[in-house]
Coordinates of C-alpha atoms in Angstrom, one line a residue:
M12 CA 109.4 63.7 -3.5
R13 CA 108.5 67.3 -2.7
Y14 CA 111.9 68.2 -1.3
Q15 CA 114.2 69.5 -4.0
T16 CA 116.2 72.6 -3.1
D17 CA 118.7 71.1 -0.7
R18 CA 120.1 68.6 -3.2
E19 CA 121.8 71.5 -5.1
M20 CA 123.7 72.4 -1.9
F21 CA 125.8 69.2 -2.0
T22 CA 128.9 68.8 -4.3
A23 CA 131.1 65.8 -5.2
K24 CA 133.2 66.7 -2.2
D25 CA 130.3 65.8 0.1
T26 CA 130.3 62.2 -1.2
N27 CA 132.6 59.7 0.5
L28 CA 131.8 56.2 -0.6
P29 CA 133.8 53.4 1.2
D30 CA 136.1 50.7 -0.2
A31 CA 135.0 47.1 0.2
Q32 CA 138.6 46.2 1.0
E33 CA 138.1 47.7 4.4
A34 CA 135.4 45.2 5.2
I35 CA 137.3 42.2 3.7
A36 CA 140.5 43.1 5.7
F37 CA 138.4 43.5 8.9
L38 CA 136.7 40.1 8.5
N39 CA 140.0 38.4 7.8
A40 CA 141.5 39.9 10.9
N41 CA 138.4 39.0 13.0
P42 CA 137.3 35.6 11.7
D43 CA 135.1 35.0 14.8
I44 CA 132.7 37.8 14.0
E45 CA 129.2 36.5 13.4
F46 CA 127.1 39.6 12.8
V47 CA 127.5 43.3 12.0
D48 CA 125.3 46.1 13.3
L49 CA 124.7 48.9 10.9
L50 CA 124.2 52.2 12.7
L51 CA 122.3 55.1 11.4
L52 CA 121.7 58.2 13.6
D53 CA 118.3 59.8 13.1
M54 CA 117.4 63.5 13.5
N55 CA 116.7 63.0 17.3
G56 CA 120.1 61.6 17.9
I57 CA 118.8 58.0 18.3
V58 CA 120.8 55.2 16.7
R59 CA 118.7 53.1 14.3
G60 CA 119.7 50.5 11.7
K61 CA 119.8 46.7 11.2
R62 CA 121.9 43.7 11.9
I63 CA 123.3 41.6 9.1
E64 CA 125.3 38.4 8.8
K65 CA 129.0 39.0 8.3
D66 CA 129.2 37.6 4.8
K67 CA 126.9 40.4 3.6
L68 CA 129.2 43.2 4.8
P69 CA 131.4 43.5 1.6
K70 CA 128.3 43.8 -0.5
A71 CA 127.0 46.5 1.9
Y72 CA 130.3 48.4 1.2
E73 CA 130.0 47.9 -2.6
Q74 CA 126.2 48.4 -3.2
G75 CA 124.9 49.9 0.0
I76 CA 122.0 48.9 2.3
A77 CA 118.4 50.1 1.7
L78 CA 116.7 51.8 4.7
P79 CA 113.5 53.8 4.7
I80 CA 113.8 57.6 4.2
S81 CA 111.1 58.0 6.9
I82 CA 113.9 57.4 9.5
Y83 CA 114.6 61.1 9.1
G84 CA 111.0 62.0 9.6
M85 CA 110.4 60.3 12.9
N86 CA 109.4 61.7 16.2
I87 CA 111.2 60.8 19.5
K88 CA 109.0 57.7 19.8
G89 CA 110.2 56.3 16.5
N90 CA 106.9 57.0 14.7
P91 CA 106.9 58.6 11.2
V92 CA 105.5 62.1 11.2
E93 CA 103.5 62.1 8.0
E94 CA 103.4 65.9 7.7
T95 CA 107.1 65.8 6.8
G96 CA 106.3 64.1 3.5
L97 CA 108.9 61.4 4.1
G98 CA 106.5 58.6 4.8
L99 CA 103.3 57.4 3.0
E100 CA 103.4 60.4 0.7
I101 CA 106.4 58.9 -1.1
G102 CA 105.3 55.3 -0.6
E103 CA 107.6 54.6 2.4
S104 CA 110.4 54.5 -0.1
D105 CA 114.0 53.5 0.7
A106 CA 117.3 55.3 0.2
I107 CA 120.8 53.7 0.0
C108 CA 123.1 53.8 3.0
F109 CA 126.8 53.3 2.8
P110 CA 129.2 52.5 5.6
V111 CA 131.4 55.3 7.0
T112 CA 135.0 54.6 6.2
G113 CA 137.0 53.9 9.4
S114 CA 134.0 53.2 11.6
L115 CA 134.1 49.4 11.4
T116 CA 134.9 47.9 14.8
R117 CA 134.1 45.2 17.3
Q118 CA 131.5 45.6 20.1
P119 CA 133.5 44.6 23.2
W120 CA 130.4 44.4 25.4
Q121 CA 128.7 41.7 23.4
K122 CA 128.7 38.1 24.6
R123 CA 128.8 36.9 21.0
P124 CA 131.3 38.3 18.6
I125 CA 129.5 41.2 16.9
A126 CA 130.9 44.2 15.0
Q127 CA 129.4 47.6 14.1
V128 CA 129.8 50.2 11.4
M129 CA 128.2 53.6 11.0
L130 CA 126.1 54.5 7.9
E131 CA 125.4 57.6 5.8
M132 CA 122.3 58.0 3.7
Y133 CA 122.3 58.8 -0.1
E134 CA 119.4 59.3 -2.4
K135 CA 121.7 58.0 -5.1
S136 CA 125.4 57.1 -4.9
D137 CA 126.4 60.7 -5.9
T138 CA 123.6 62.5 -4.0
P139 CA 123.7 62.7 -0.2
F140 CA 120.3 62.7 1.5
F141 CA 119.4 66.2 2.7
G142 CA 118.0 65.0 6.0
D143 CA 121.0 63.0 7.2
P144 CA 122.6 65.1 10.0
R145 CA 126.0 63.6 9.3
M146 CA 125.7 64.7 5.7
I147 CA 124.6 68.2 6.8
L148 CA 127.7 68.5 8.9
R149 CA 129.9 67.2 6.0
R150 CA 128.5 70.0 3.8
V151 CA 128.9 72.7 6.5
L152 CA 132.4 71.6 7.2
R153 CA 133.3 71.8 3.5
Q154 CA 132.1 75.4 3.5
M155 CA 134.3 76.1 6.5
Q156 CA 137.3 74.6 4.8
E157 CA 136.7 76.6 1.7
R158 CA 137.1 79.7 3.8
G159 CA 140.5 78.4 4.9
F160 CA 139.6 77.2 8.3
N161 CA 139.4 73.8 10.0
P162 CA 137.8 73.3 13.4
V163 CA 139.4 71.4 16.3
S164 CA 136.8 70.2 18.7
A165 CA 135.9 68.0 21.6
F166 CA 132.7 67.1 23.5
E167 CA 132.0 66.7 27.2
L168 CA 129.0 64.5 28.1
E169 CA 127.1 64.2 31.4
F170 CA 125.0 61.3 32.3
Y171 CA 123.2 59.7 35.2
L172 CA 123.5 56.2 36.5
I173 CA 120.0 55.1 37.5
D174 CA 118.5 51.9 39.1
S175 CA 117.5 49.5 36.4
K176 CA 114.9 48.1 38.8
S177 CA 113.0 51.3 39.7
P178 CA 109.4 50.4 40.6
D179 CA 107.9 53.1 38.4
K180 CA 108.8 55.4 35.5
A181 CA 110.5 58.0 37.7
P182 CA 114.2 57.3 37.9
Q183 CA 116.2 56.9 41.1
P184 CA 119.9 56.6 41.8
P185 CA 121.3 53.1 42.0
I186 CA 122.3 51.3 45.2
S187 CA 126.0 51.7 45.8
P188 CA 127.9 48.4 45.2
I189 CA 130.2 49.3 48.1
T190 CA 127.9 50.8 50.8
G191 CA 124.7 49.0 49.8
K192 CA 122.9 52.4 50.2
R193 CA 121.1 54.6 47.7
P194 CA 123.0 58.0 47.6
E195 CA 121.1 61.1 48.5
N196 CA 123.8 63.6 47.6
T197 CA 127.2 63.8 46.1
Q198 CA 130.3 66.1 46.0
V199 CA 131.5 67.6 42.8
Y200 CA 134.8 66.0 41.7
S201 CA 134.5 63.5 44.6
L202 CA 137.0 60.7 44.4
D203 CA 134.9 58.6 46.8
D204 CA 132.0 58.6 44.3
L205 CA 134.3 57.5 41.5
D206 CA 135.6 54.7 43.8
E207 CA 132.0 53.4 44.4
Y208 CA 131.6 52.7 40.7
A209 CA 135.2 52.1 39.8
D210 CA 134.6 48.8 38.1
L211 CA 131.9 50.2 35.9
L212 CA 133.8 53.4 35.0
T213 CA 137.0 51.5 34.3
D214 CA 135.1 49.1 32.0
I215 CA 133.5 52.1 30.1
I216 CA 137.0 53.6 29.5
D217 CA 138.4 50.3 28.4
A218 CA 135.5 49.5 26.0
A219 CA 135.7 53.0 24.6
R220 CA 139.4 52.7 23.9
E221 CA 139.0 49.3 22.5
Q222 CA 136.7 50.9 19.9
G223 CA 139.2 53.6 19.2
L224 CA 137.2 56.3 21.0
P225 CA 139.5 59.0 22.7
A226 CA 137.7 58.9 26.1
D227 CA 139.7 60.9 28.6
T228 CA 138.7 61.7 32.1
I229 CA 135.6 60.9 34.2
V230 CA 134.6 63.1 37.1
A231 CA 131.7 62.9 39.6
E232 CA 129.2 65.7 39.0
S233 CA 126.9 67.6 41.3
A234 CA 124.1 65.1 41.8
P235 CA 123.7 61.5 43.0
G236 CA 124.9 59.1 40.3
Q237 CA 125.8 61.8 37.9
F238 CA 129.2 61.7 36.0
E239 CA 130.9 63.6 33.2
I240 CA 133.2 62.0 30.7
N241 CA 135.4 64.0 28.4
L242 CA 136.6 63.2 24.9
K243 CA 140.0 64.4 23.6
H244 CA 140.1 67.0 20.9
T245 CA 140.4 66.2 17.3
D246 CA 140.9 68.2 14.1
D247 CA 138.2 66.1 12.4
A248 CA 134.7 67.5 13.2
L249 CA 132.9 64.5 11.8
A250 CA 135.0 62.2 14.0
A251 CA 134.3 64.3 17.1
C252 CA 130.6 63.8 16.6
D253 CA 131.0 60.1 15.8
H254 CA 133.0 59.8 19.1
S255 CA 130.2 61.3 21.1
I256 CA 127.5 59.1 19.6
L257 CA 129.5 55.9 19.9
L258 CA 130.6 56.8 23.4
K259 CA 127.0 57.1 24.5
R260 CA 126.4 53.6 23.1
V261 CA 129.4 52.2 25.0
I262 CA 128.2 53.8 28.3
K263 CA 124.7 52.3 27.9
Q264 CA 125.8 48.8 27.0
V265 CA 128.6 48.6 29.6
A266 CA 126.2 49.8 32.3
H267 CA 123.7 47.1 31.3
D268 CA 126.5 44.5 31.8
H269 CA 126.7 45.9 35.4
D270 CA 123.0 45.6 35.9
L271 CA 122.6 49.3 35.9
D272 CA 120.8 51.8 33.6
I273 CA 121.9 55.1 32.1
T274 CA 120.0 58.2 31.1
F275 CA 121.2 61.1 28.9
M276 CA 117.8 62.8 29.5
A277 CA 118.3 66.5 29.8
K278 CA 116.5 66.8 33.2
P279 CA 115.6 63.5 34.8
Y280 CA 115.3 64.9 38.4
A281 CA 113.4 68.1 39.2
D282 CA 115.6 69.1 42.1
Q283 CA 119.0 68.1 40.7
A284 CA 121.2 69.3 37.9
G285 CA 120.5 68.3 34.3
N286 CA 122.7 66.6 31.8
G287 CA 124.7 69.0 29.7
M288 CA 126.9 68.5 26.6
H289 CA 129.6 71.1 26.2
L290 CA 131.5 71.6 23.0
H291 CA 134.9 73.1 22.7
I292 CA 135.9 74.6 19.4
S293 CA 139.0 76.4 18.0
L294 CA 139.9 77.1 14.4
L295 CA 143.1 76.3 12.5
D296 CA 144.2 78.2 9.4
E297 CA 145.7 76.5 6.4
Q298 CA 149.2 76.6 8.0
G299 CA 147.8 74.8 11.1
N300 CA 147.9 77.9 13.3
N301 CA 145.1 78.5 15.9
V302 CA 143.5 81.7 14.8
F303 CA 141.9 82.1 18.2
Q304 CA 145.3 82.3 20.0
P305 CA 146.1 85.9 21.0
E306 CA 149.5 87.6 21.0
E307 CA 149.1 88.5 24.7
E308 CA 147.2 86.9 27.5
G309 CA 143.7 88.3 28.1
Q310 CA 143.3 89.5 24.5
V311 CA 140.9 88.2 21.9
T312 CA 141.8 88.0 18.3
D313 CA 139.6 89.6 15.6
T314 CA 138.7 86.2 14.2
M315 CA 137.6 84.9 17.6
R316 CA 135.7 88.1 18.3
Y317 CA 133.7 87.8 15.1
A318 CA 133.1 84.1 15.8
L319 CA 131.7 85.0 19.2
G320 CA 129.6 87.6 17.6
G321 CA 128.0 85.1 15.2
L322 CA 127.5 82.5 17.9
L323 CA 125.8 85.0 20.2
E324 CA 123.7 86.8 17.6
L325 CA 122.3 83.5 16.2
M326 CA 122.0 81.6 19.5
P327 CA 118.2 82.1 19.7
Q328 CA 117.8 80.9 16.1
Y329 CA 119.7 77.6 16.7
F330 CA 118.5 77.1 20.2
S331 CA 116.0 74.4 19.4
I332 CA 118.9 72.3 18.0
L333 CA 120.7 72.6 21.3
C334 CA 117.5 72.0 23.3
P335 CA 115.3 69.8 20.9
N336 CA 112.9 68.3 23.4
I337 CA 110.2 69.6 25.8
N338 CA 112.2 68.3 28.8
S339 CA 115.3 70.2 27.5
Y340 CA 114.0 73.5 28.9
R341 CA 113.7 72.2 32.5
R342 CA 117.6 72.3 32.8
F343 CA 117.7 76.1 32.8
S344 CA 118.3 77.3 36.3
P345 CA 121.1 79.5 37.7
E346 CA 121.7 77.2 40.7
F347 CA 122.8 74.5 38.3
Y348 CA 125.1 76.6 36.1
V349 CA 123.1 76.5 33.0
P350 CA 123.3 79.8 31.0
N351 CA 120.0 81.5 30.3
A352 CA 121.2 84.3 28.1
A353 CA 123.5 84.8 25.1
T354 CA 126.6 85.9 27.0
W355 CA 130.4 85.3 26.9
G356 CA 133.3 85.7 29.3
L357 CA 136.9 84.9 30.0
E358 CA 137.1 81.9 32.3
N359 CA 133.5 82.4 33.4
R360 CA 131.3 79.3 33.9
T361 CA 128.1 81.4 34.3
T362 CA 128.2 82.5 30.6
A363 CA 126.9 80.7 27.6
L364 CA 130.3 81.0 25.8
R365 CA 133.3 80.5 28.0
I366 CA 136.9 81.2 27.0
P367 CA 139.0 78.7 29.1
G368 CA 142.2 80.2 30.5
D369 CA 144.6 77.3 30.3
M370 CA 147.2 77.1 27.6
P371 CA 147.4 80.0 25.1
E372 CA 148.0 77.7 22.1
A373 CA 144.7 75.9 23.1
T374 CA 142.6 79.0 23.1
R375 CA 139.1 78.0 22.3
I376 CA 135.4 78.7 22.7
E377 CA 133.4 76.4 25.1
H378 CA 129.7 76.4 24.3
R379 CA 127.9 75.5 27.5
V380 CA 124.2 75.5 26.6
A381 CA 123.2 72.2 25.0
G382 CA 121.9 69.1 26.8
T383 CA 123.0 65.6 26.1
D384 CA 119.7 65.0 24.3
A385 CA 121.0 67.2 21.4
N386 CA 122.1 65.7 18.1
P387 CA 125.9 66.4 18.0
Y388 CA 126.1 66.6 14.2
L389 CA 123.3 69.3 14.1
M390 CA 124.9 71.0 17.1
M391 CA 128.3 71.2 15.4
S392 CA 126.7 72.3 12.2
A393 CA 124.9 75.1 13.8
F394 CA 128.0 76.3 15.6
L395 CA 130.2 76.2 12.5
A396 CA 127.5 78.0 10.5
S397 CA 127.2 80.7 13.2
I398 CA 131.0 81.1 13.3
M399 CA 131.1 81.5 9.5
H400 CA 128.3 84.0 9.7
G401 CA 130.1 86.0 12.3
I402 CA 133.5 86.0 10.5
D403 CA 131.9 86.7 7.1
N404 CA 130.0 89.7 8.4
K405 CA 132.5 90.9 11.1
I406 CA 129.9 90.7 13.8
E407 CA 131.0 92.3 17.0
P408 CA 130.0 90.5 20.3
C409 CA 128.7 92.2 23.4
E410 CA 131.1 93.1 26.1
P411 CA 132.4 90.1 28.1
I412 CA 130.7 89.4 31.4
V413 CA 132.8 89.8 34.5
G414 CA 131.3 88.1 37.5
N415 CA 127.9 86.4 37.8
A416 CA 126.2 86.5 34.4
Y417 CA 122.9 85.6 36.0
D418 CA 122.9 89.1 37.6
V419 CA 123.3 90.9 34.3
D420 CA 120.2 92.2 32.5
T421 CA 120.5 90.7 29.0
T422 CA 118.2 89.4 26.4
P423 CA 117.1 86.0 27.5
L424 CA 117.2 82.8 25.4
P425 CA 114.0 81.0 24.5
T426 CA 112.4 79.3 27.5
N427 CA 110.2 76.8 25.7
L428 CA 110.4 74.6 22.6
R429 CA 107.6 76.4 20.7
D430 CA 109.4 79.8 20.8
A431 CA 112.7 78.1 19.9
L432 CA 111.2 76.4 16.9
R433 CA 109.7 79.6 15.6
A434 CA 113.1 81.3 15.8
L435 CA 114.7 78.4 13.8
S436 CA 111.9 78.4 11.3
S437 CA 112.3 82.1 10.5
S438 CA 116.2 81.9 10.5
E439 CA 117.5 82.7 7.0
V440 CA 121.1 81.9 8.1
M441 CA 120.2 78.4 9.5
R442 CA 118.2 77.7 6.3
Q443 CA 121.2 78.8 4.3
F444 CA 123.7 76.5 6.0
L445 CA 121.6 73.6 7.2
G446 CA 119.2 73.5 4.3
T447 CA 115.7 74.9 4.1
D448 CA 114.2 71.4 3.5
F449 CA 115.9 70.0 6.6
V450 CA 114.8 72.9 8.8
D451 CA 111.2 72.4 7.6
V452 CA 111.4 68.6 8.5
F453 CA 113.0 69.3 11.8
V454 CA 110.5 71.9 12.8
T455 CA 107.5 69.8 11.6
C456 CA 108.6 66.8 13.6
K457 CA 109.1 68.8 16.8
E458 CA 105.9 70.8 16.5
K459 CA 103.9 67.5 16.2
E460 CA 105.7 66.2 19.3
L461 CA 104.8 69.4 21.1
E462 CA 101.2 69.1 20.0
E463 CA 100.9 65.5 21.2
F464 CA 102.5 66.4 24.5
E465 CA 100.2 69.3 25.2
Q466 CA 97.1 67.1 24.6
H467 CA 98.2 64.8 27.4
I468 CA 96.6 65.4 30.8
T469 CA 99.1 65.0 33.7
N470 CA 98.5 63.8 37.3
L471 CA 99.4 67.2 38.5
E472 CA 96.5 68.7 36.6
Y473 CA 94.2 66.3 38.3
D474 CA 95.7 67.2 41.7
W475 CA 95.2 70.9 41.1
Y476 CA 92.0 71.2 39.1
L477 CA 89.8 68.1 39.4
H478 CA 88.0 69.2 42.6
A479 CA 89.2 72.8 42.8
F480 CA 86.1 74.5 41.2

């Protein structure tokens, strides 16, 4: 394999092999289980894996499950990108995947009794695979904890309900089960919109909680069929990302049971708001104190100021992780409250980084840029890396924005995937924390997607140019 350098970045602390007793105890407590789905999240944030018979589960805990390394060199369509060197160049070889301790649970939406467990990939039992986003976060989190800090975090996810029987590829809102009409507009925080899909939304929350996911509130968003669901905060950053991935899976599967479809696509409708994924982060010191909490209201601690400085300075460099797809960049429009510059403010929803003004002990940074098409492990890793960079180097942020940030003349963020990938590729800090081999694979996969997309001729081009000259 041509990738070597990132292996040296892992330590024994980044290895967390499971105990087979967990599998045995689960099967004893759930004797009706027939199969177990093994879930592995790829670079794109797509769940892949395999289904095994339940009697093979203890062996999977003890010896692991072989899956191809090329999973981490795939494009959004699931095809290996040979230029990464993770496919034919290494003979389509396998690596060993082990279950994630504590992630074994039932799938309540299945008609037959089926369980699921998450996986992590290792080259060997003591060597995490450099391309596994969960392993990257594990390593970044360890570096954060070595500095005496531990993050508390929570995700907010937006999604659209769409008609599963749409006549063409373009989505459309579903027909209301109450009114029998297809909605044309909605009201933000509308209780009527929640009532129309009450059965579905209740089943989503119930299924999430049955799986141990800390799903909290659901609100109607600013477009027909769009909702936001919040997860409760946790002091385990890996678990916070696990929760967001597994919650997506719950939402999709429960919606299918209601004969509906779901999309987490960043911008499914040209004239409506996109789907965002906000992340809230605070830092605890070794005594459990929130180092972002100021002594007086309206102040910002030195540690938080430096964290803001790192997040703002590096935002263009990690932007392609927040917006990893071509469609991601269609979200950015002031009318839909998507920040288009590296700004921050106190209780200001027009800025990229918002400091919510609720309880002082819960003082935190809300990052408001990413879409729900982002990989949460990479997103969390980039944020923690930027925070460490800011604190280590005492980087001062710009002045906070008061009022409408869209009216302020500031340096804009990348407006397309190509520019964002160039910024990531040339980022020494992101290579330092995420791994230079991983950055190369990520950029290569996305550049090949971009190349294929740009070779496609759209109907709009025919409309504009076919008979124009």
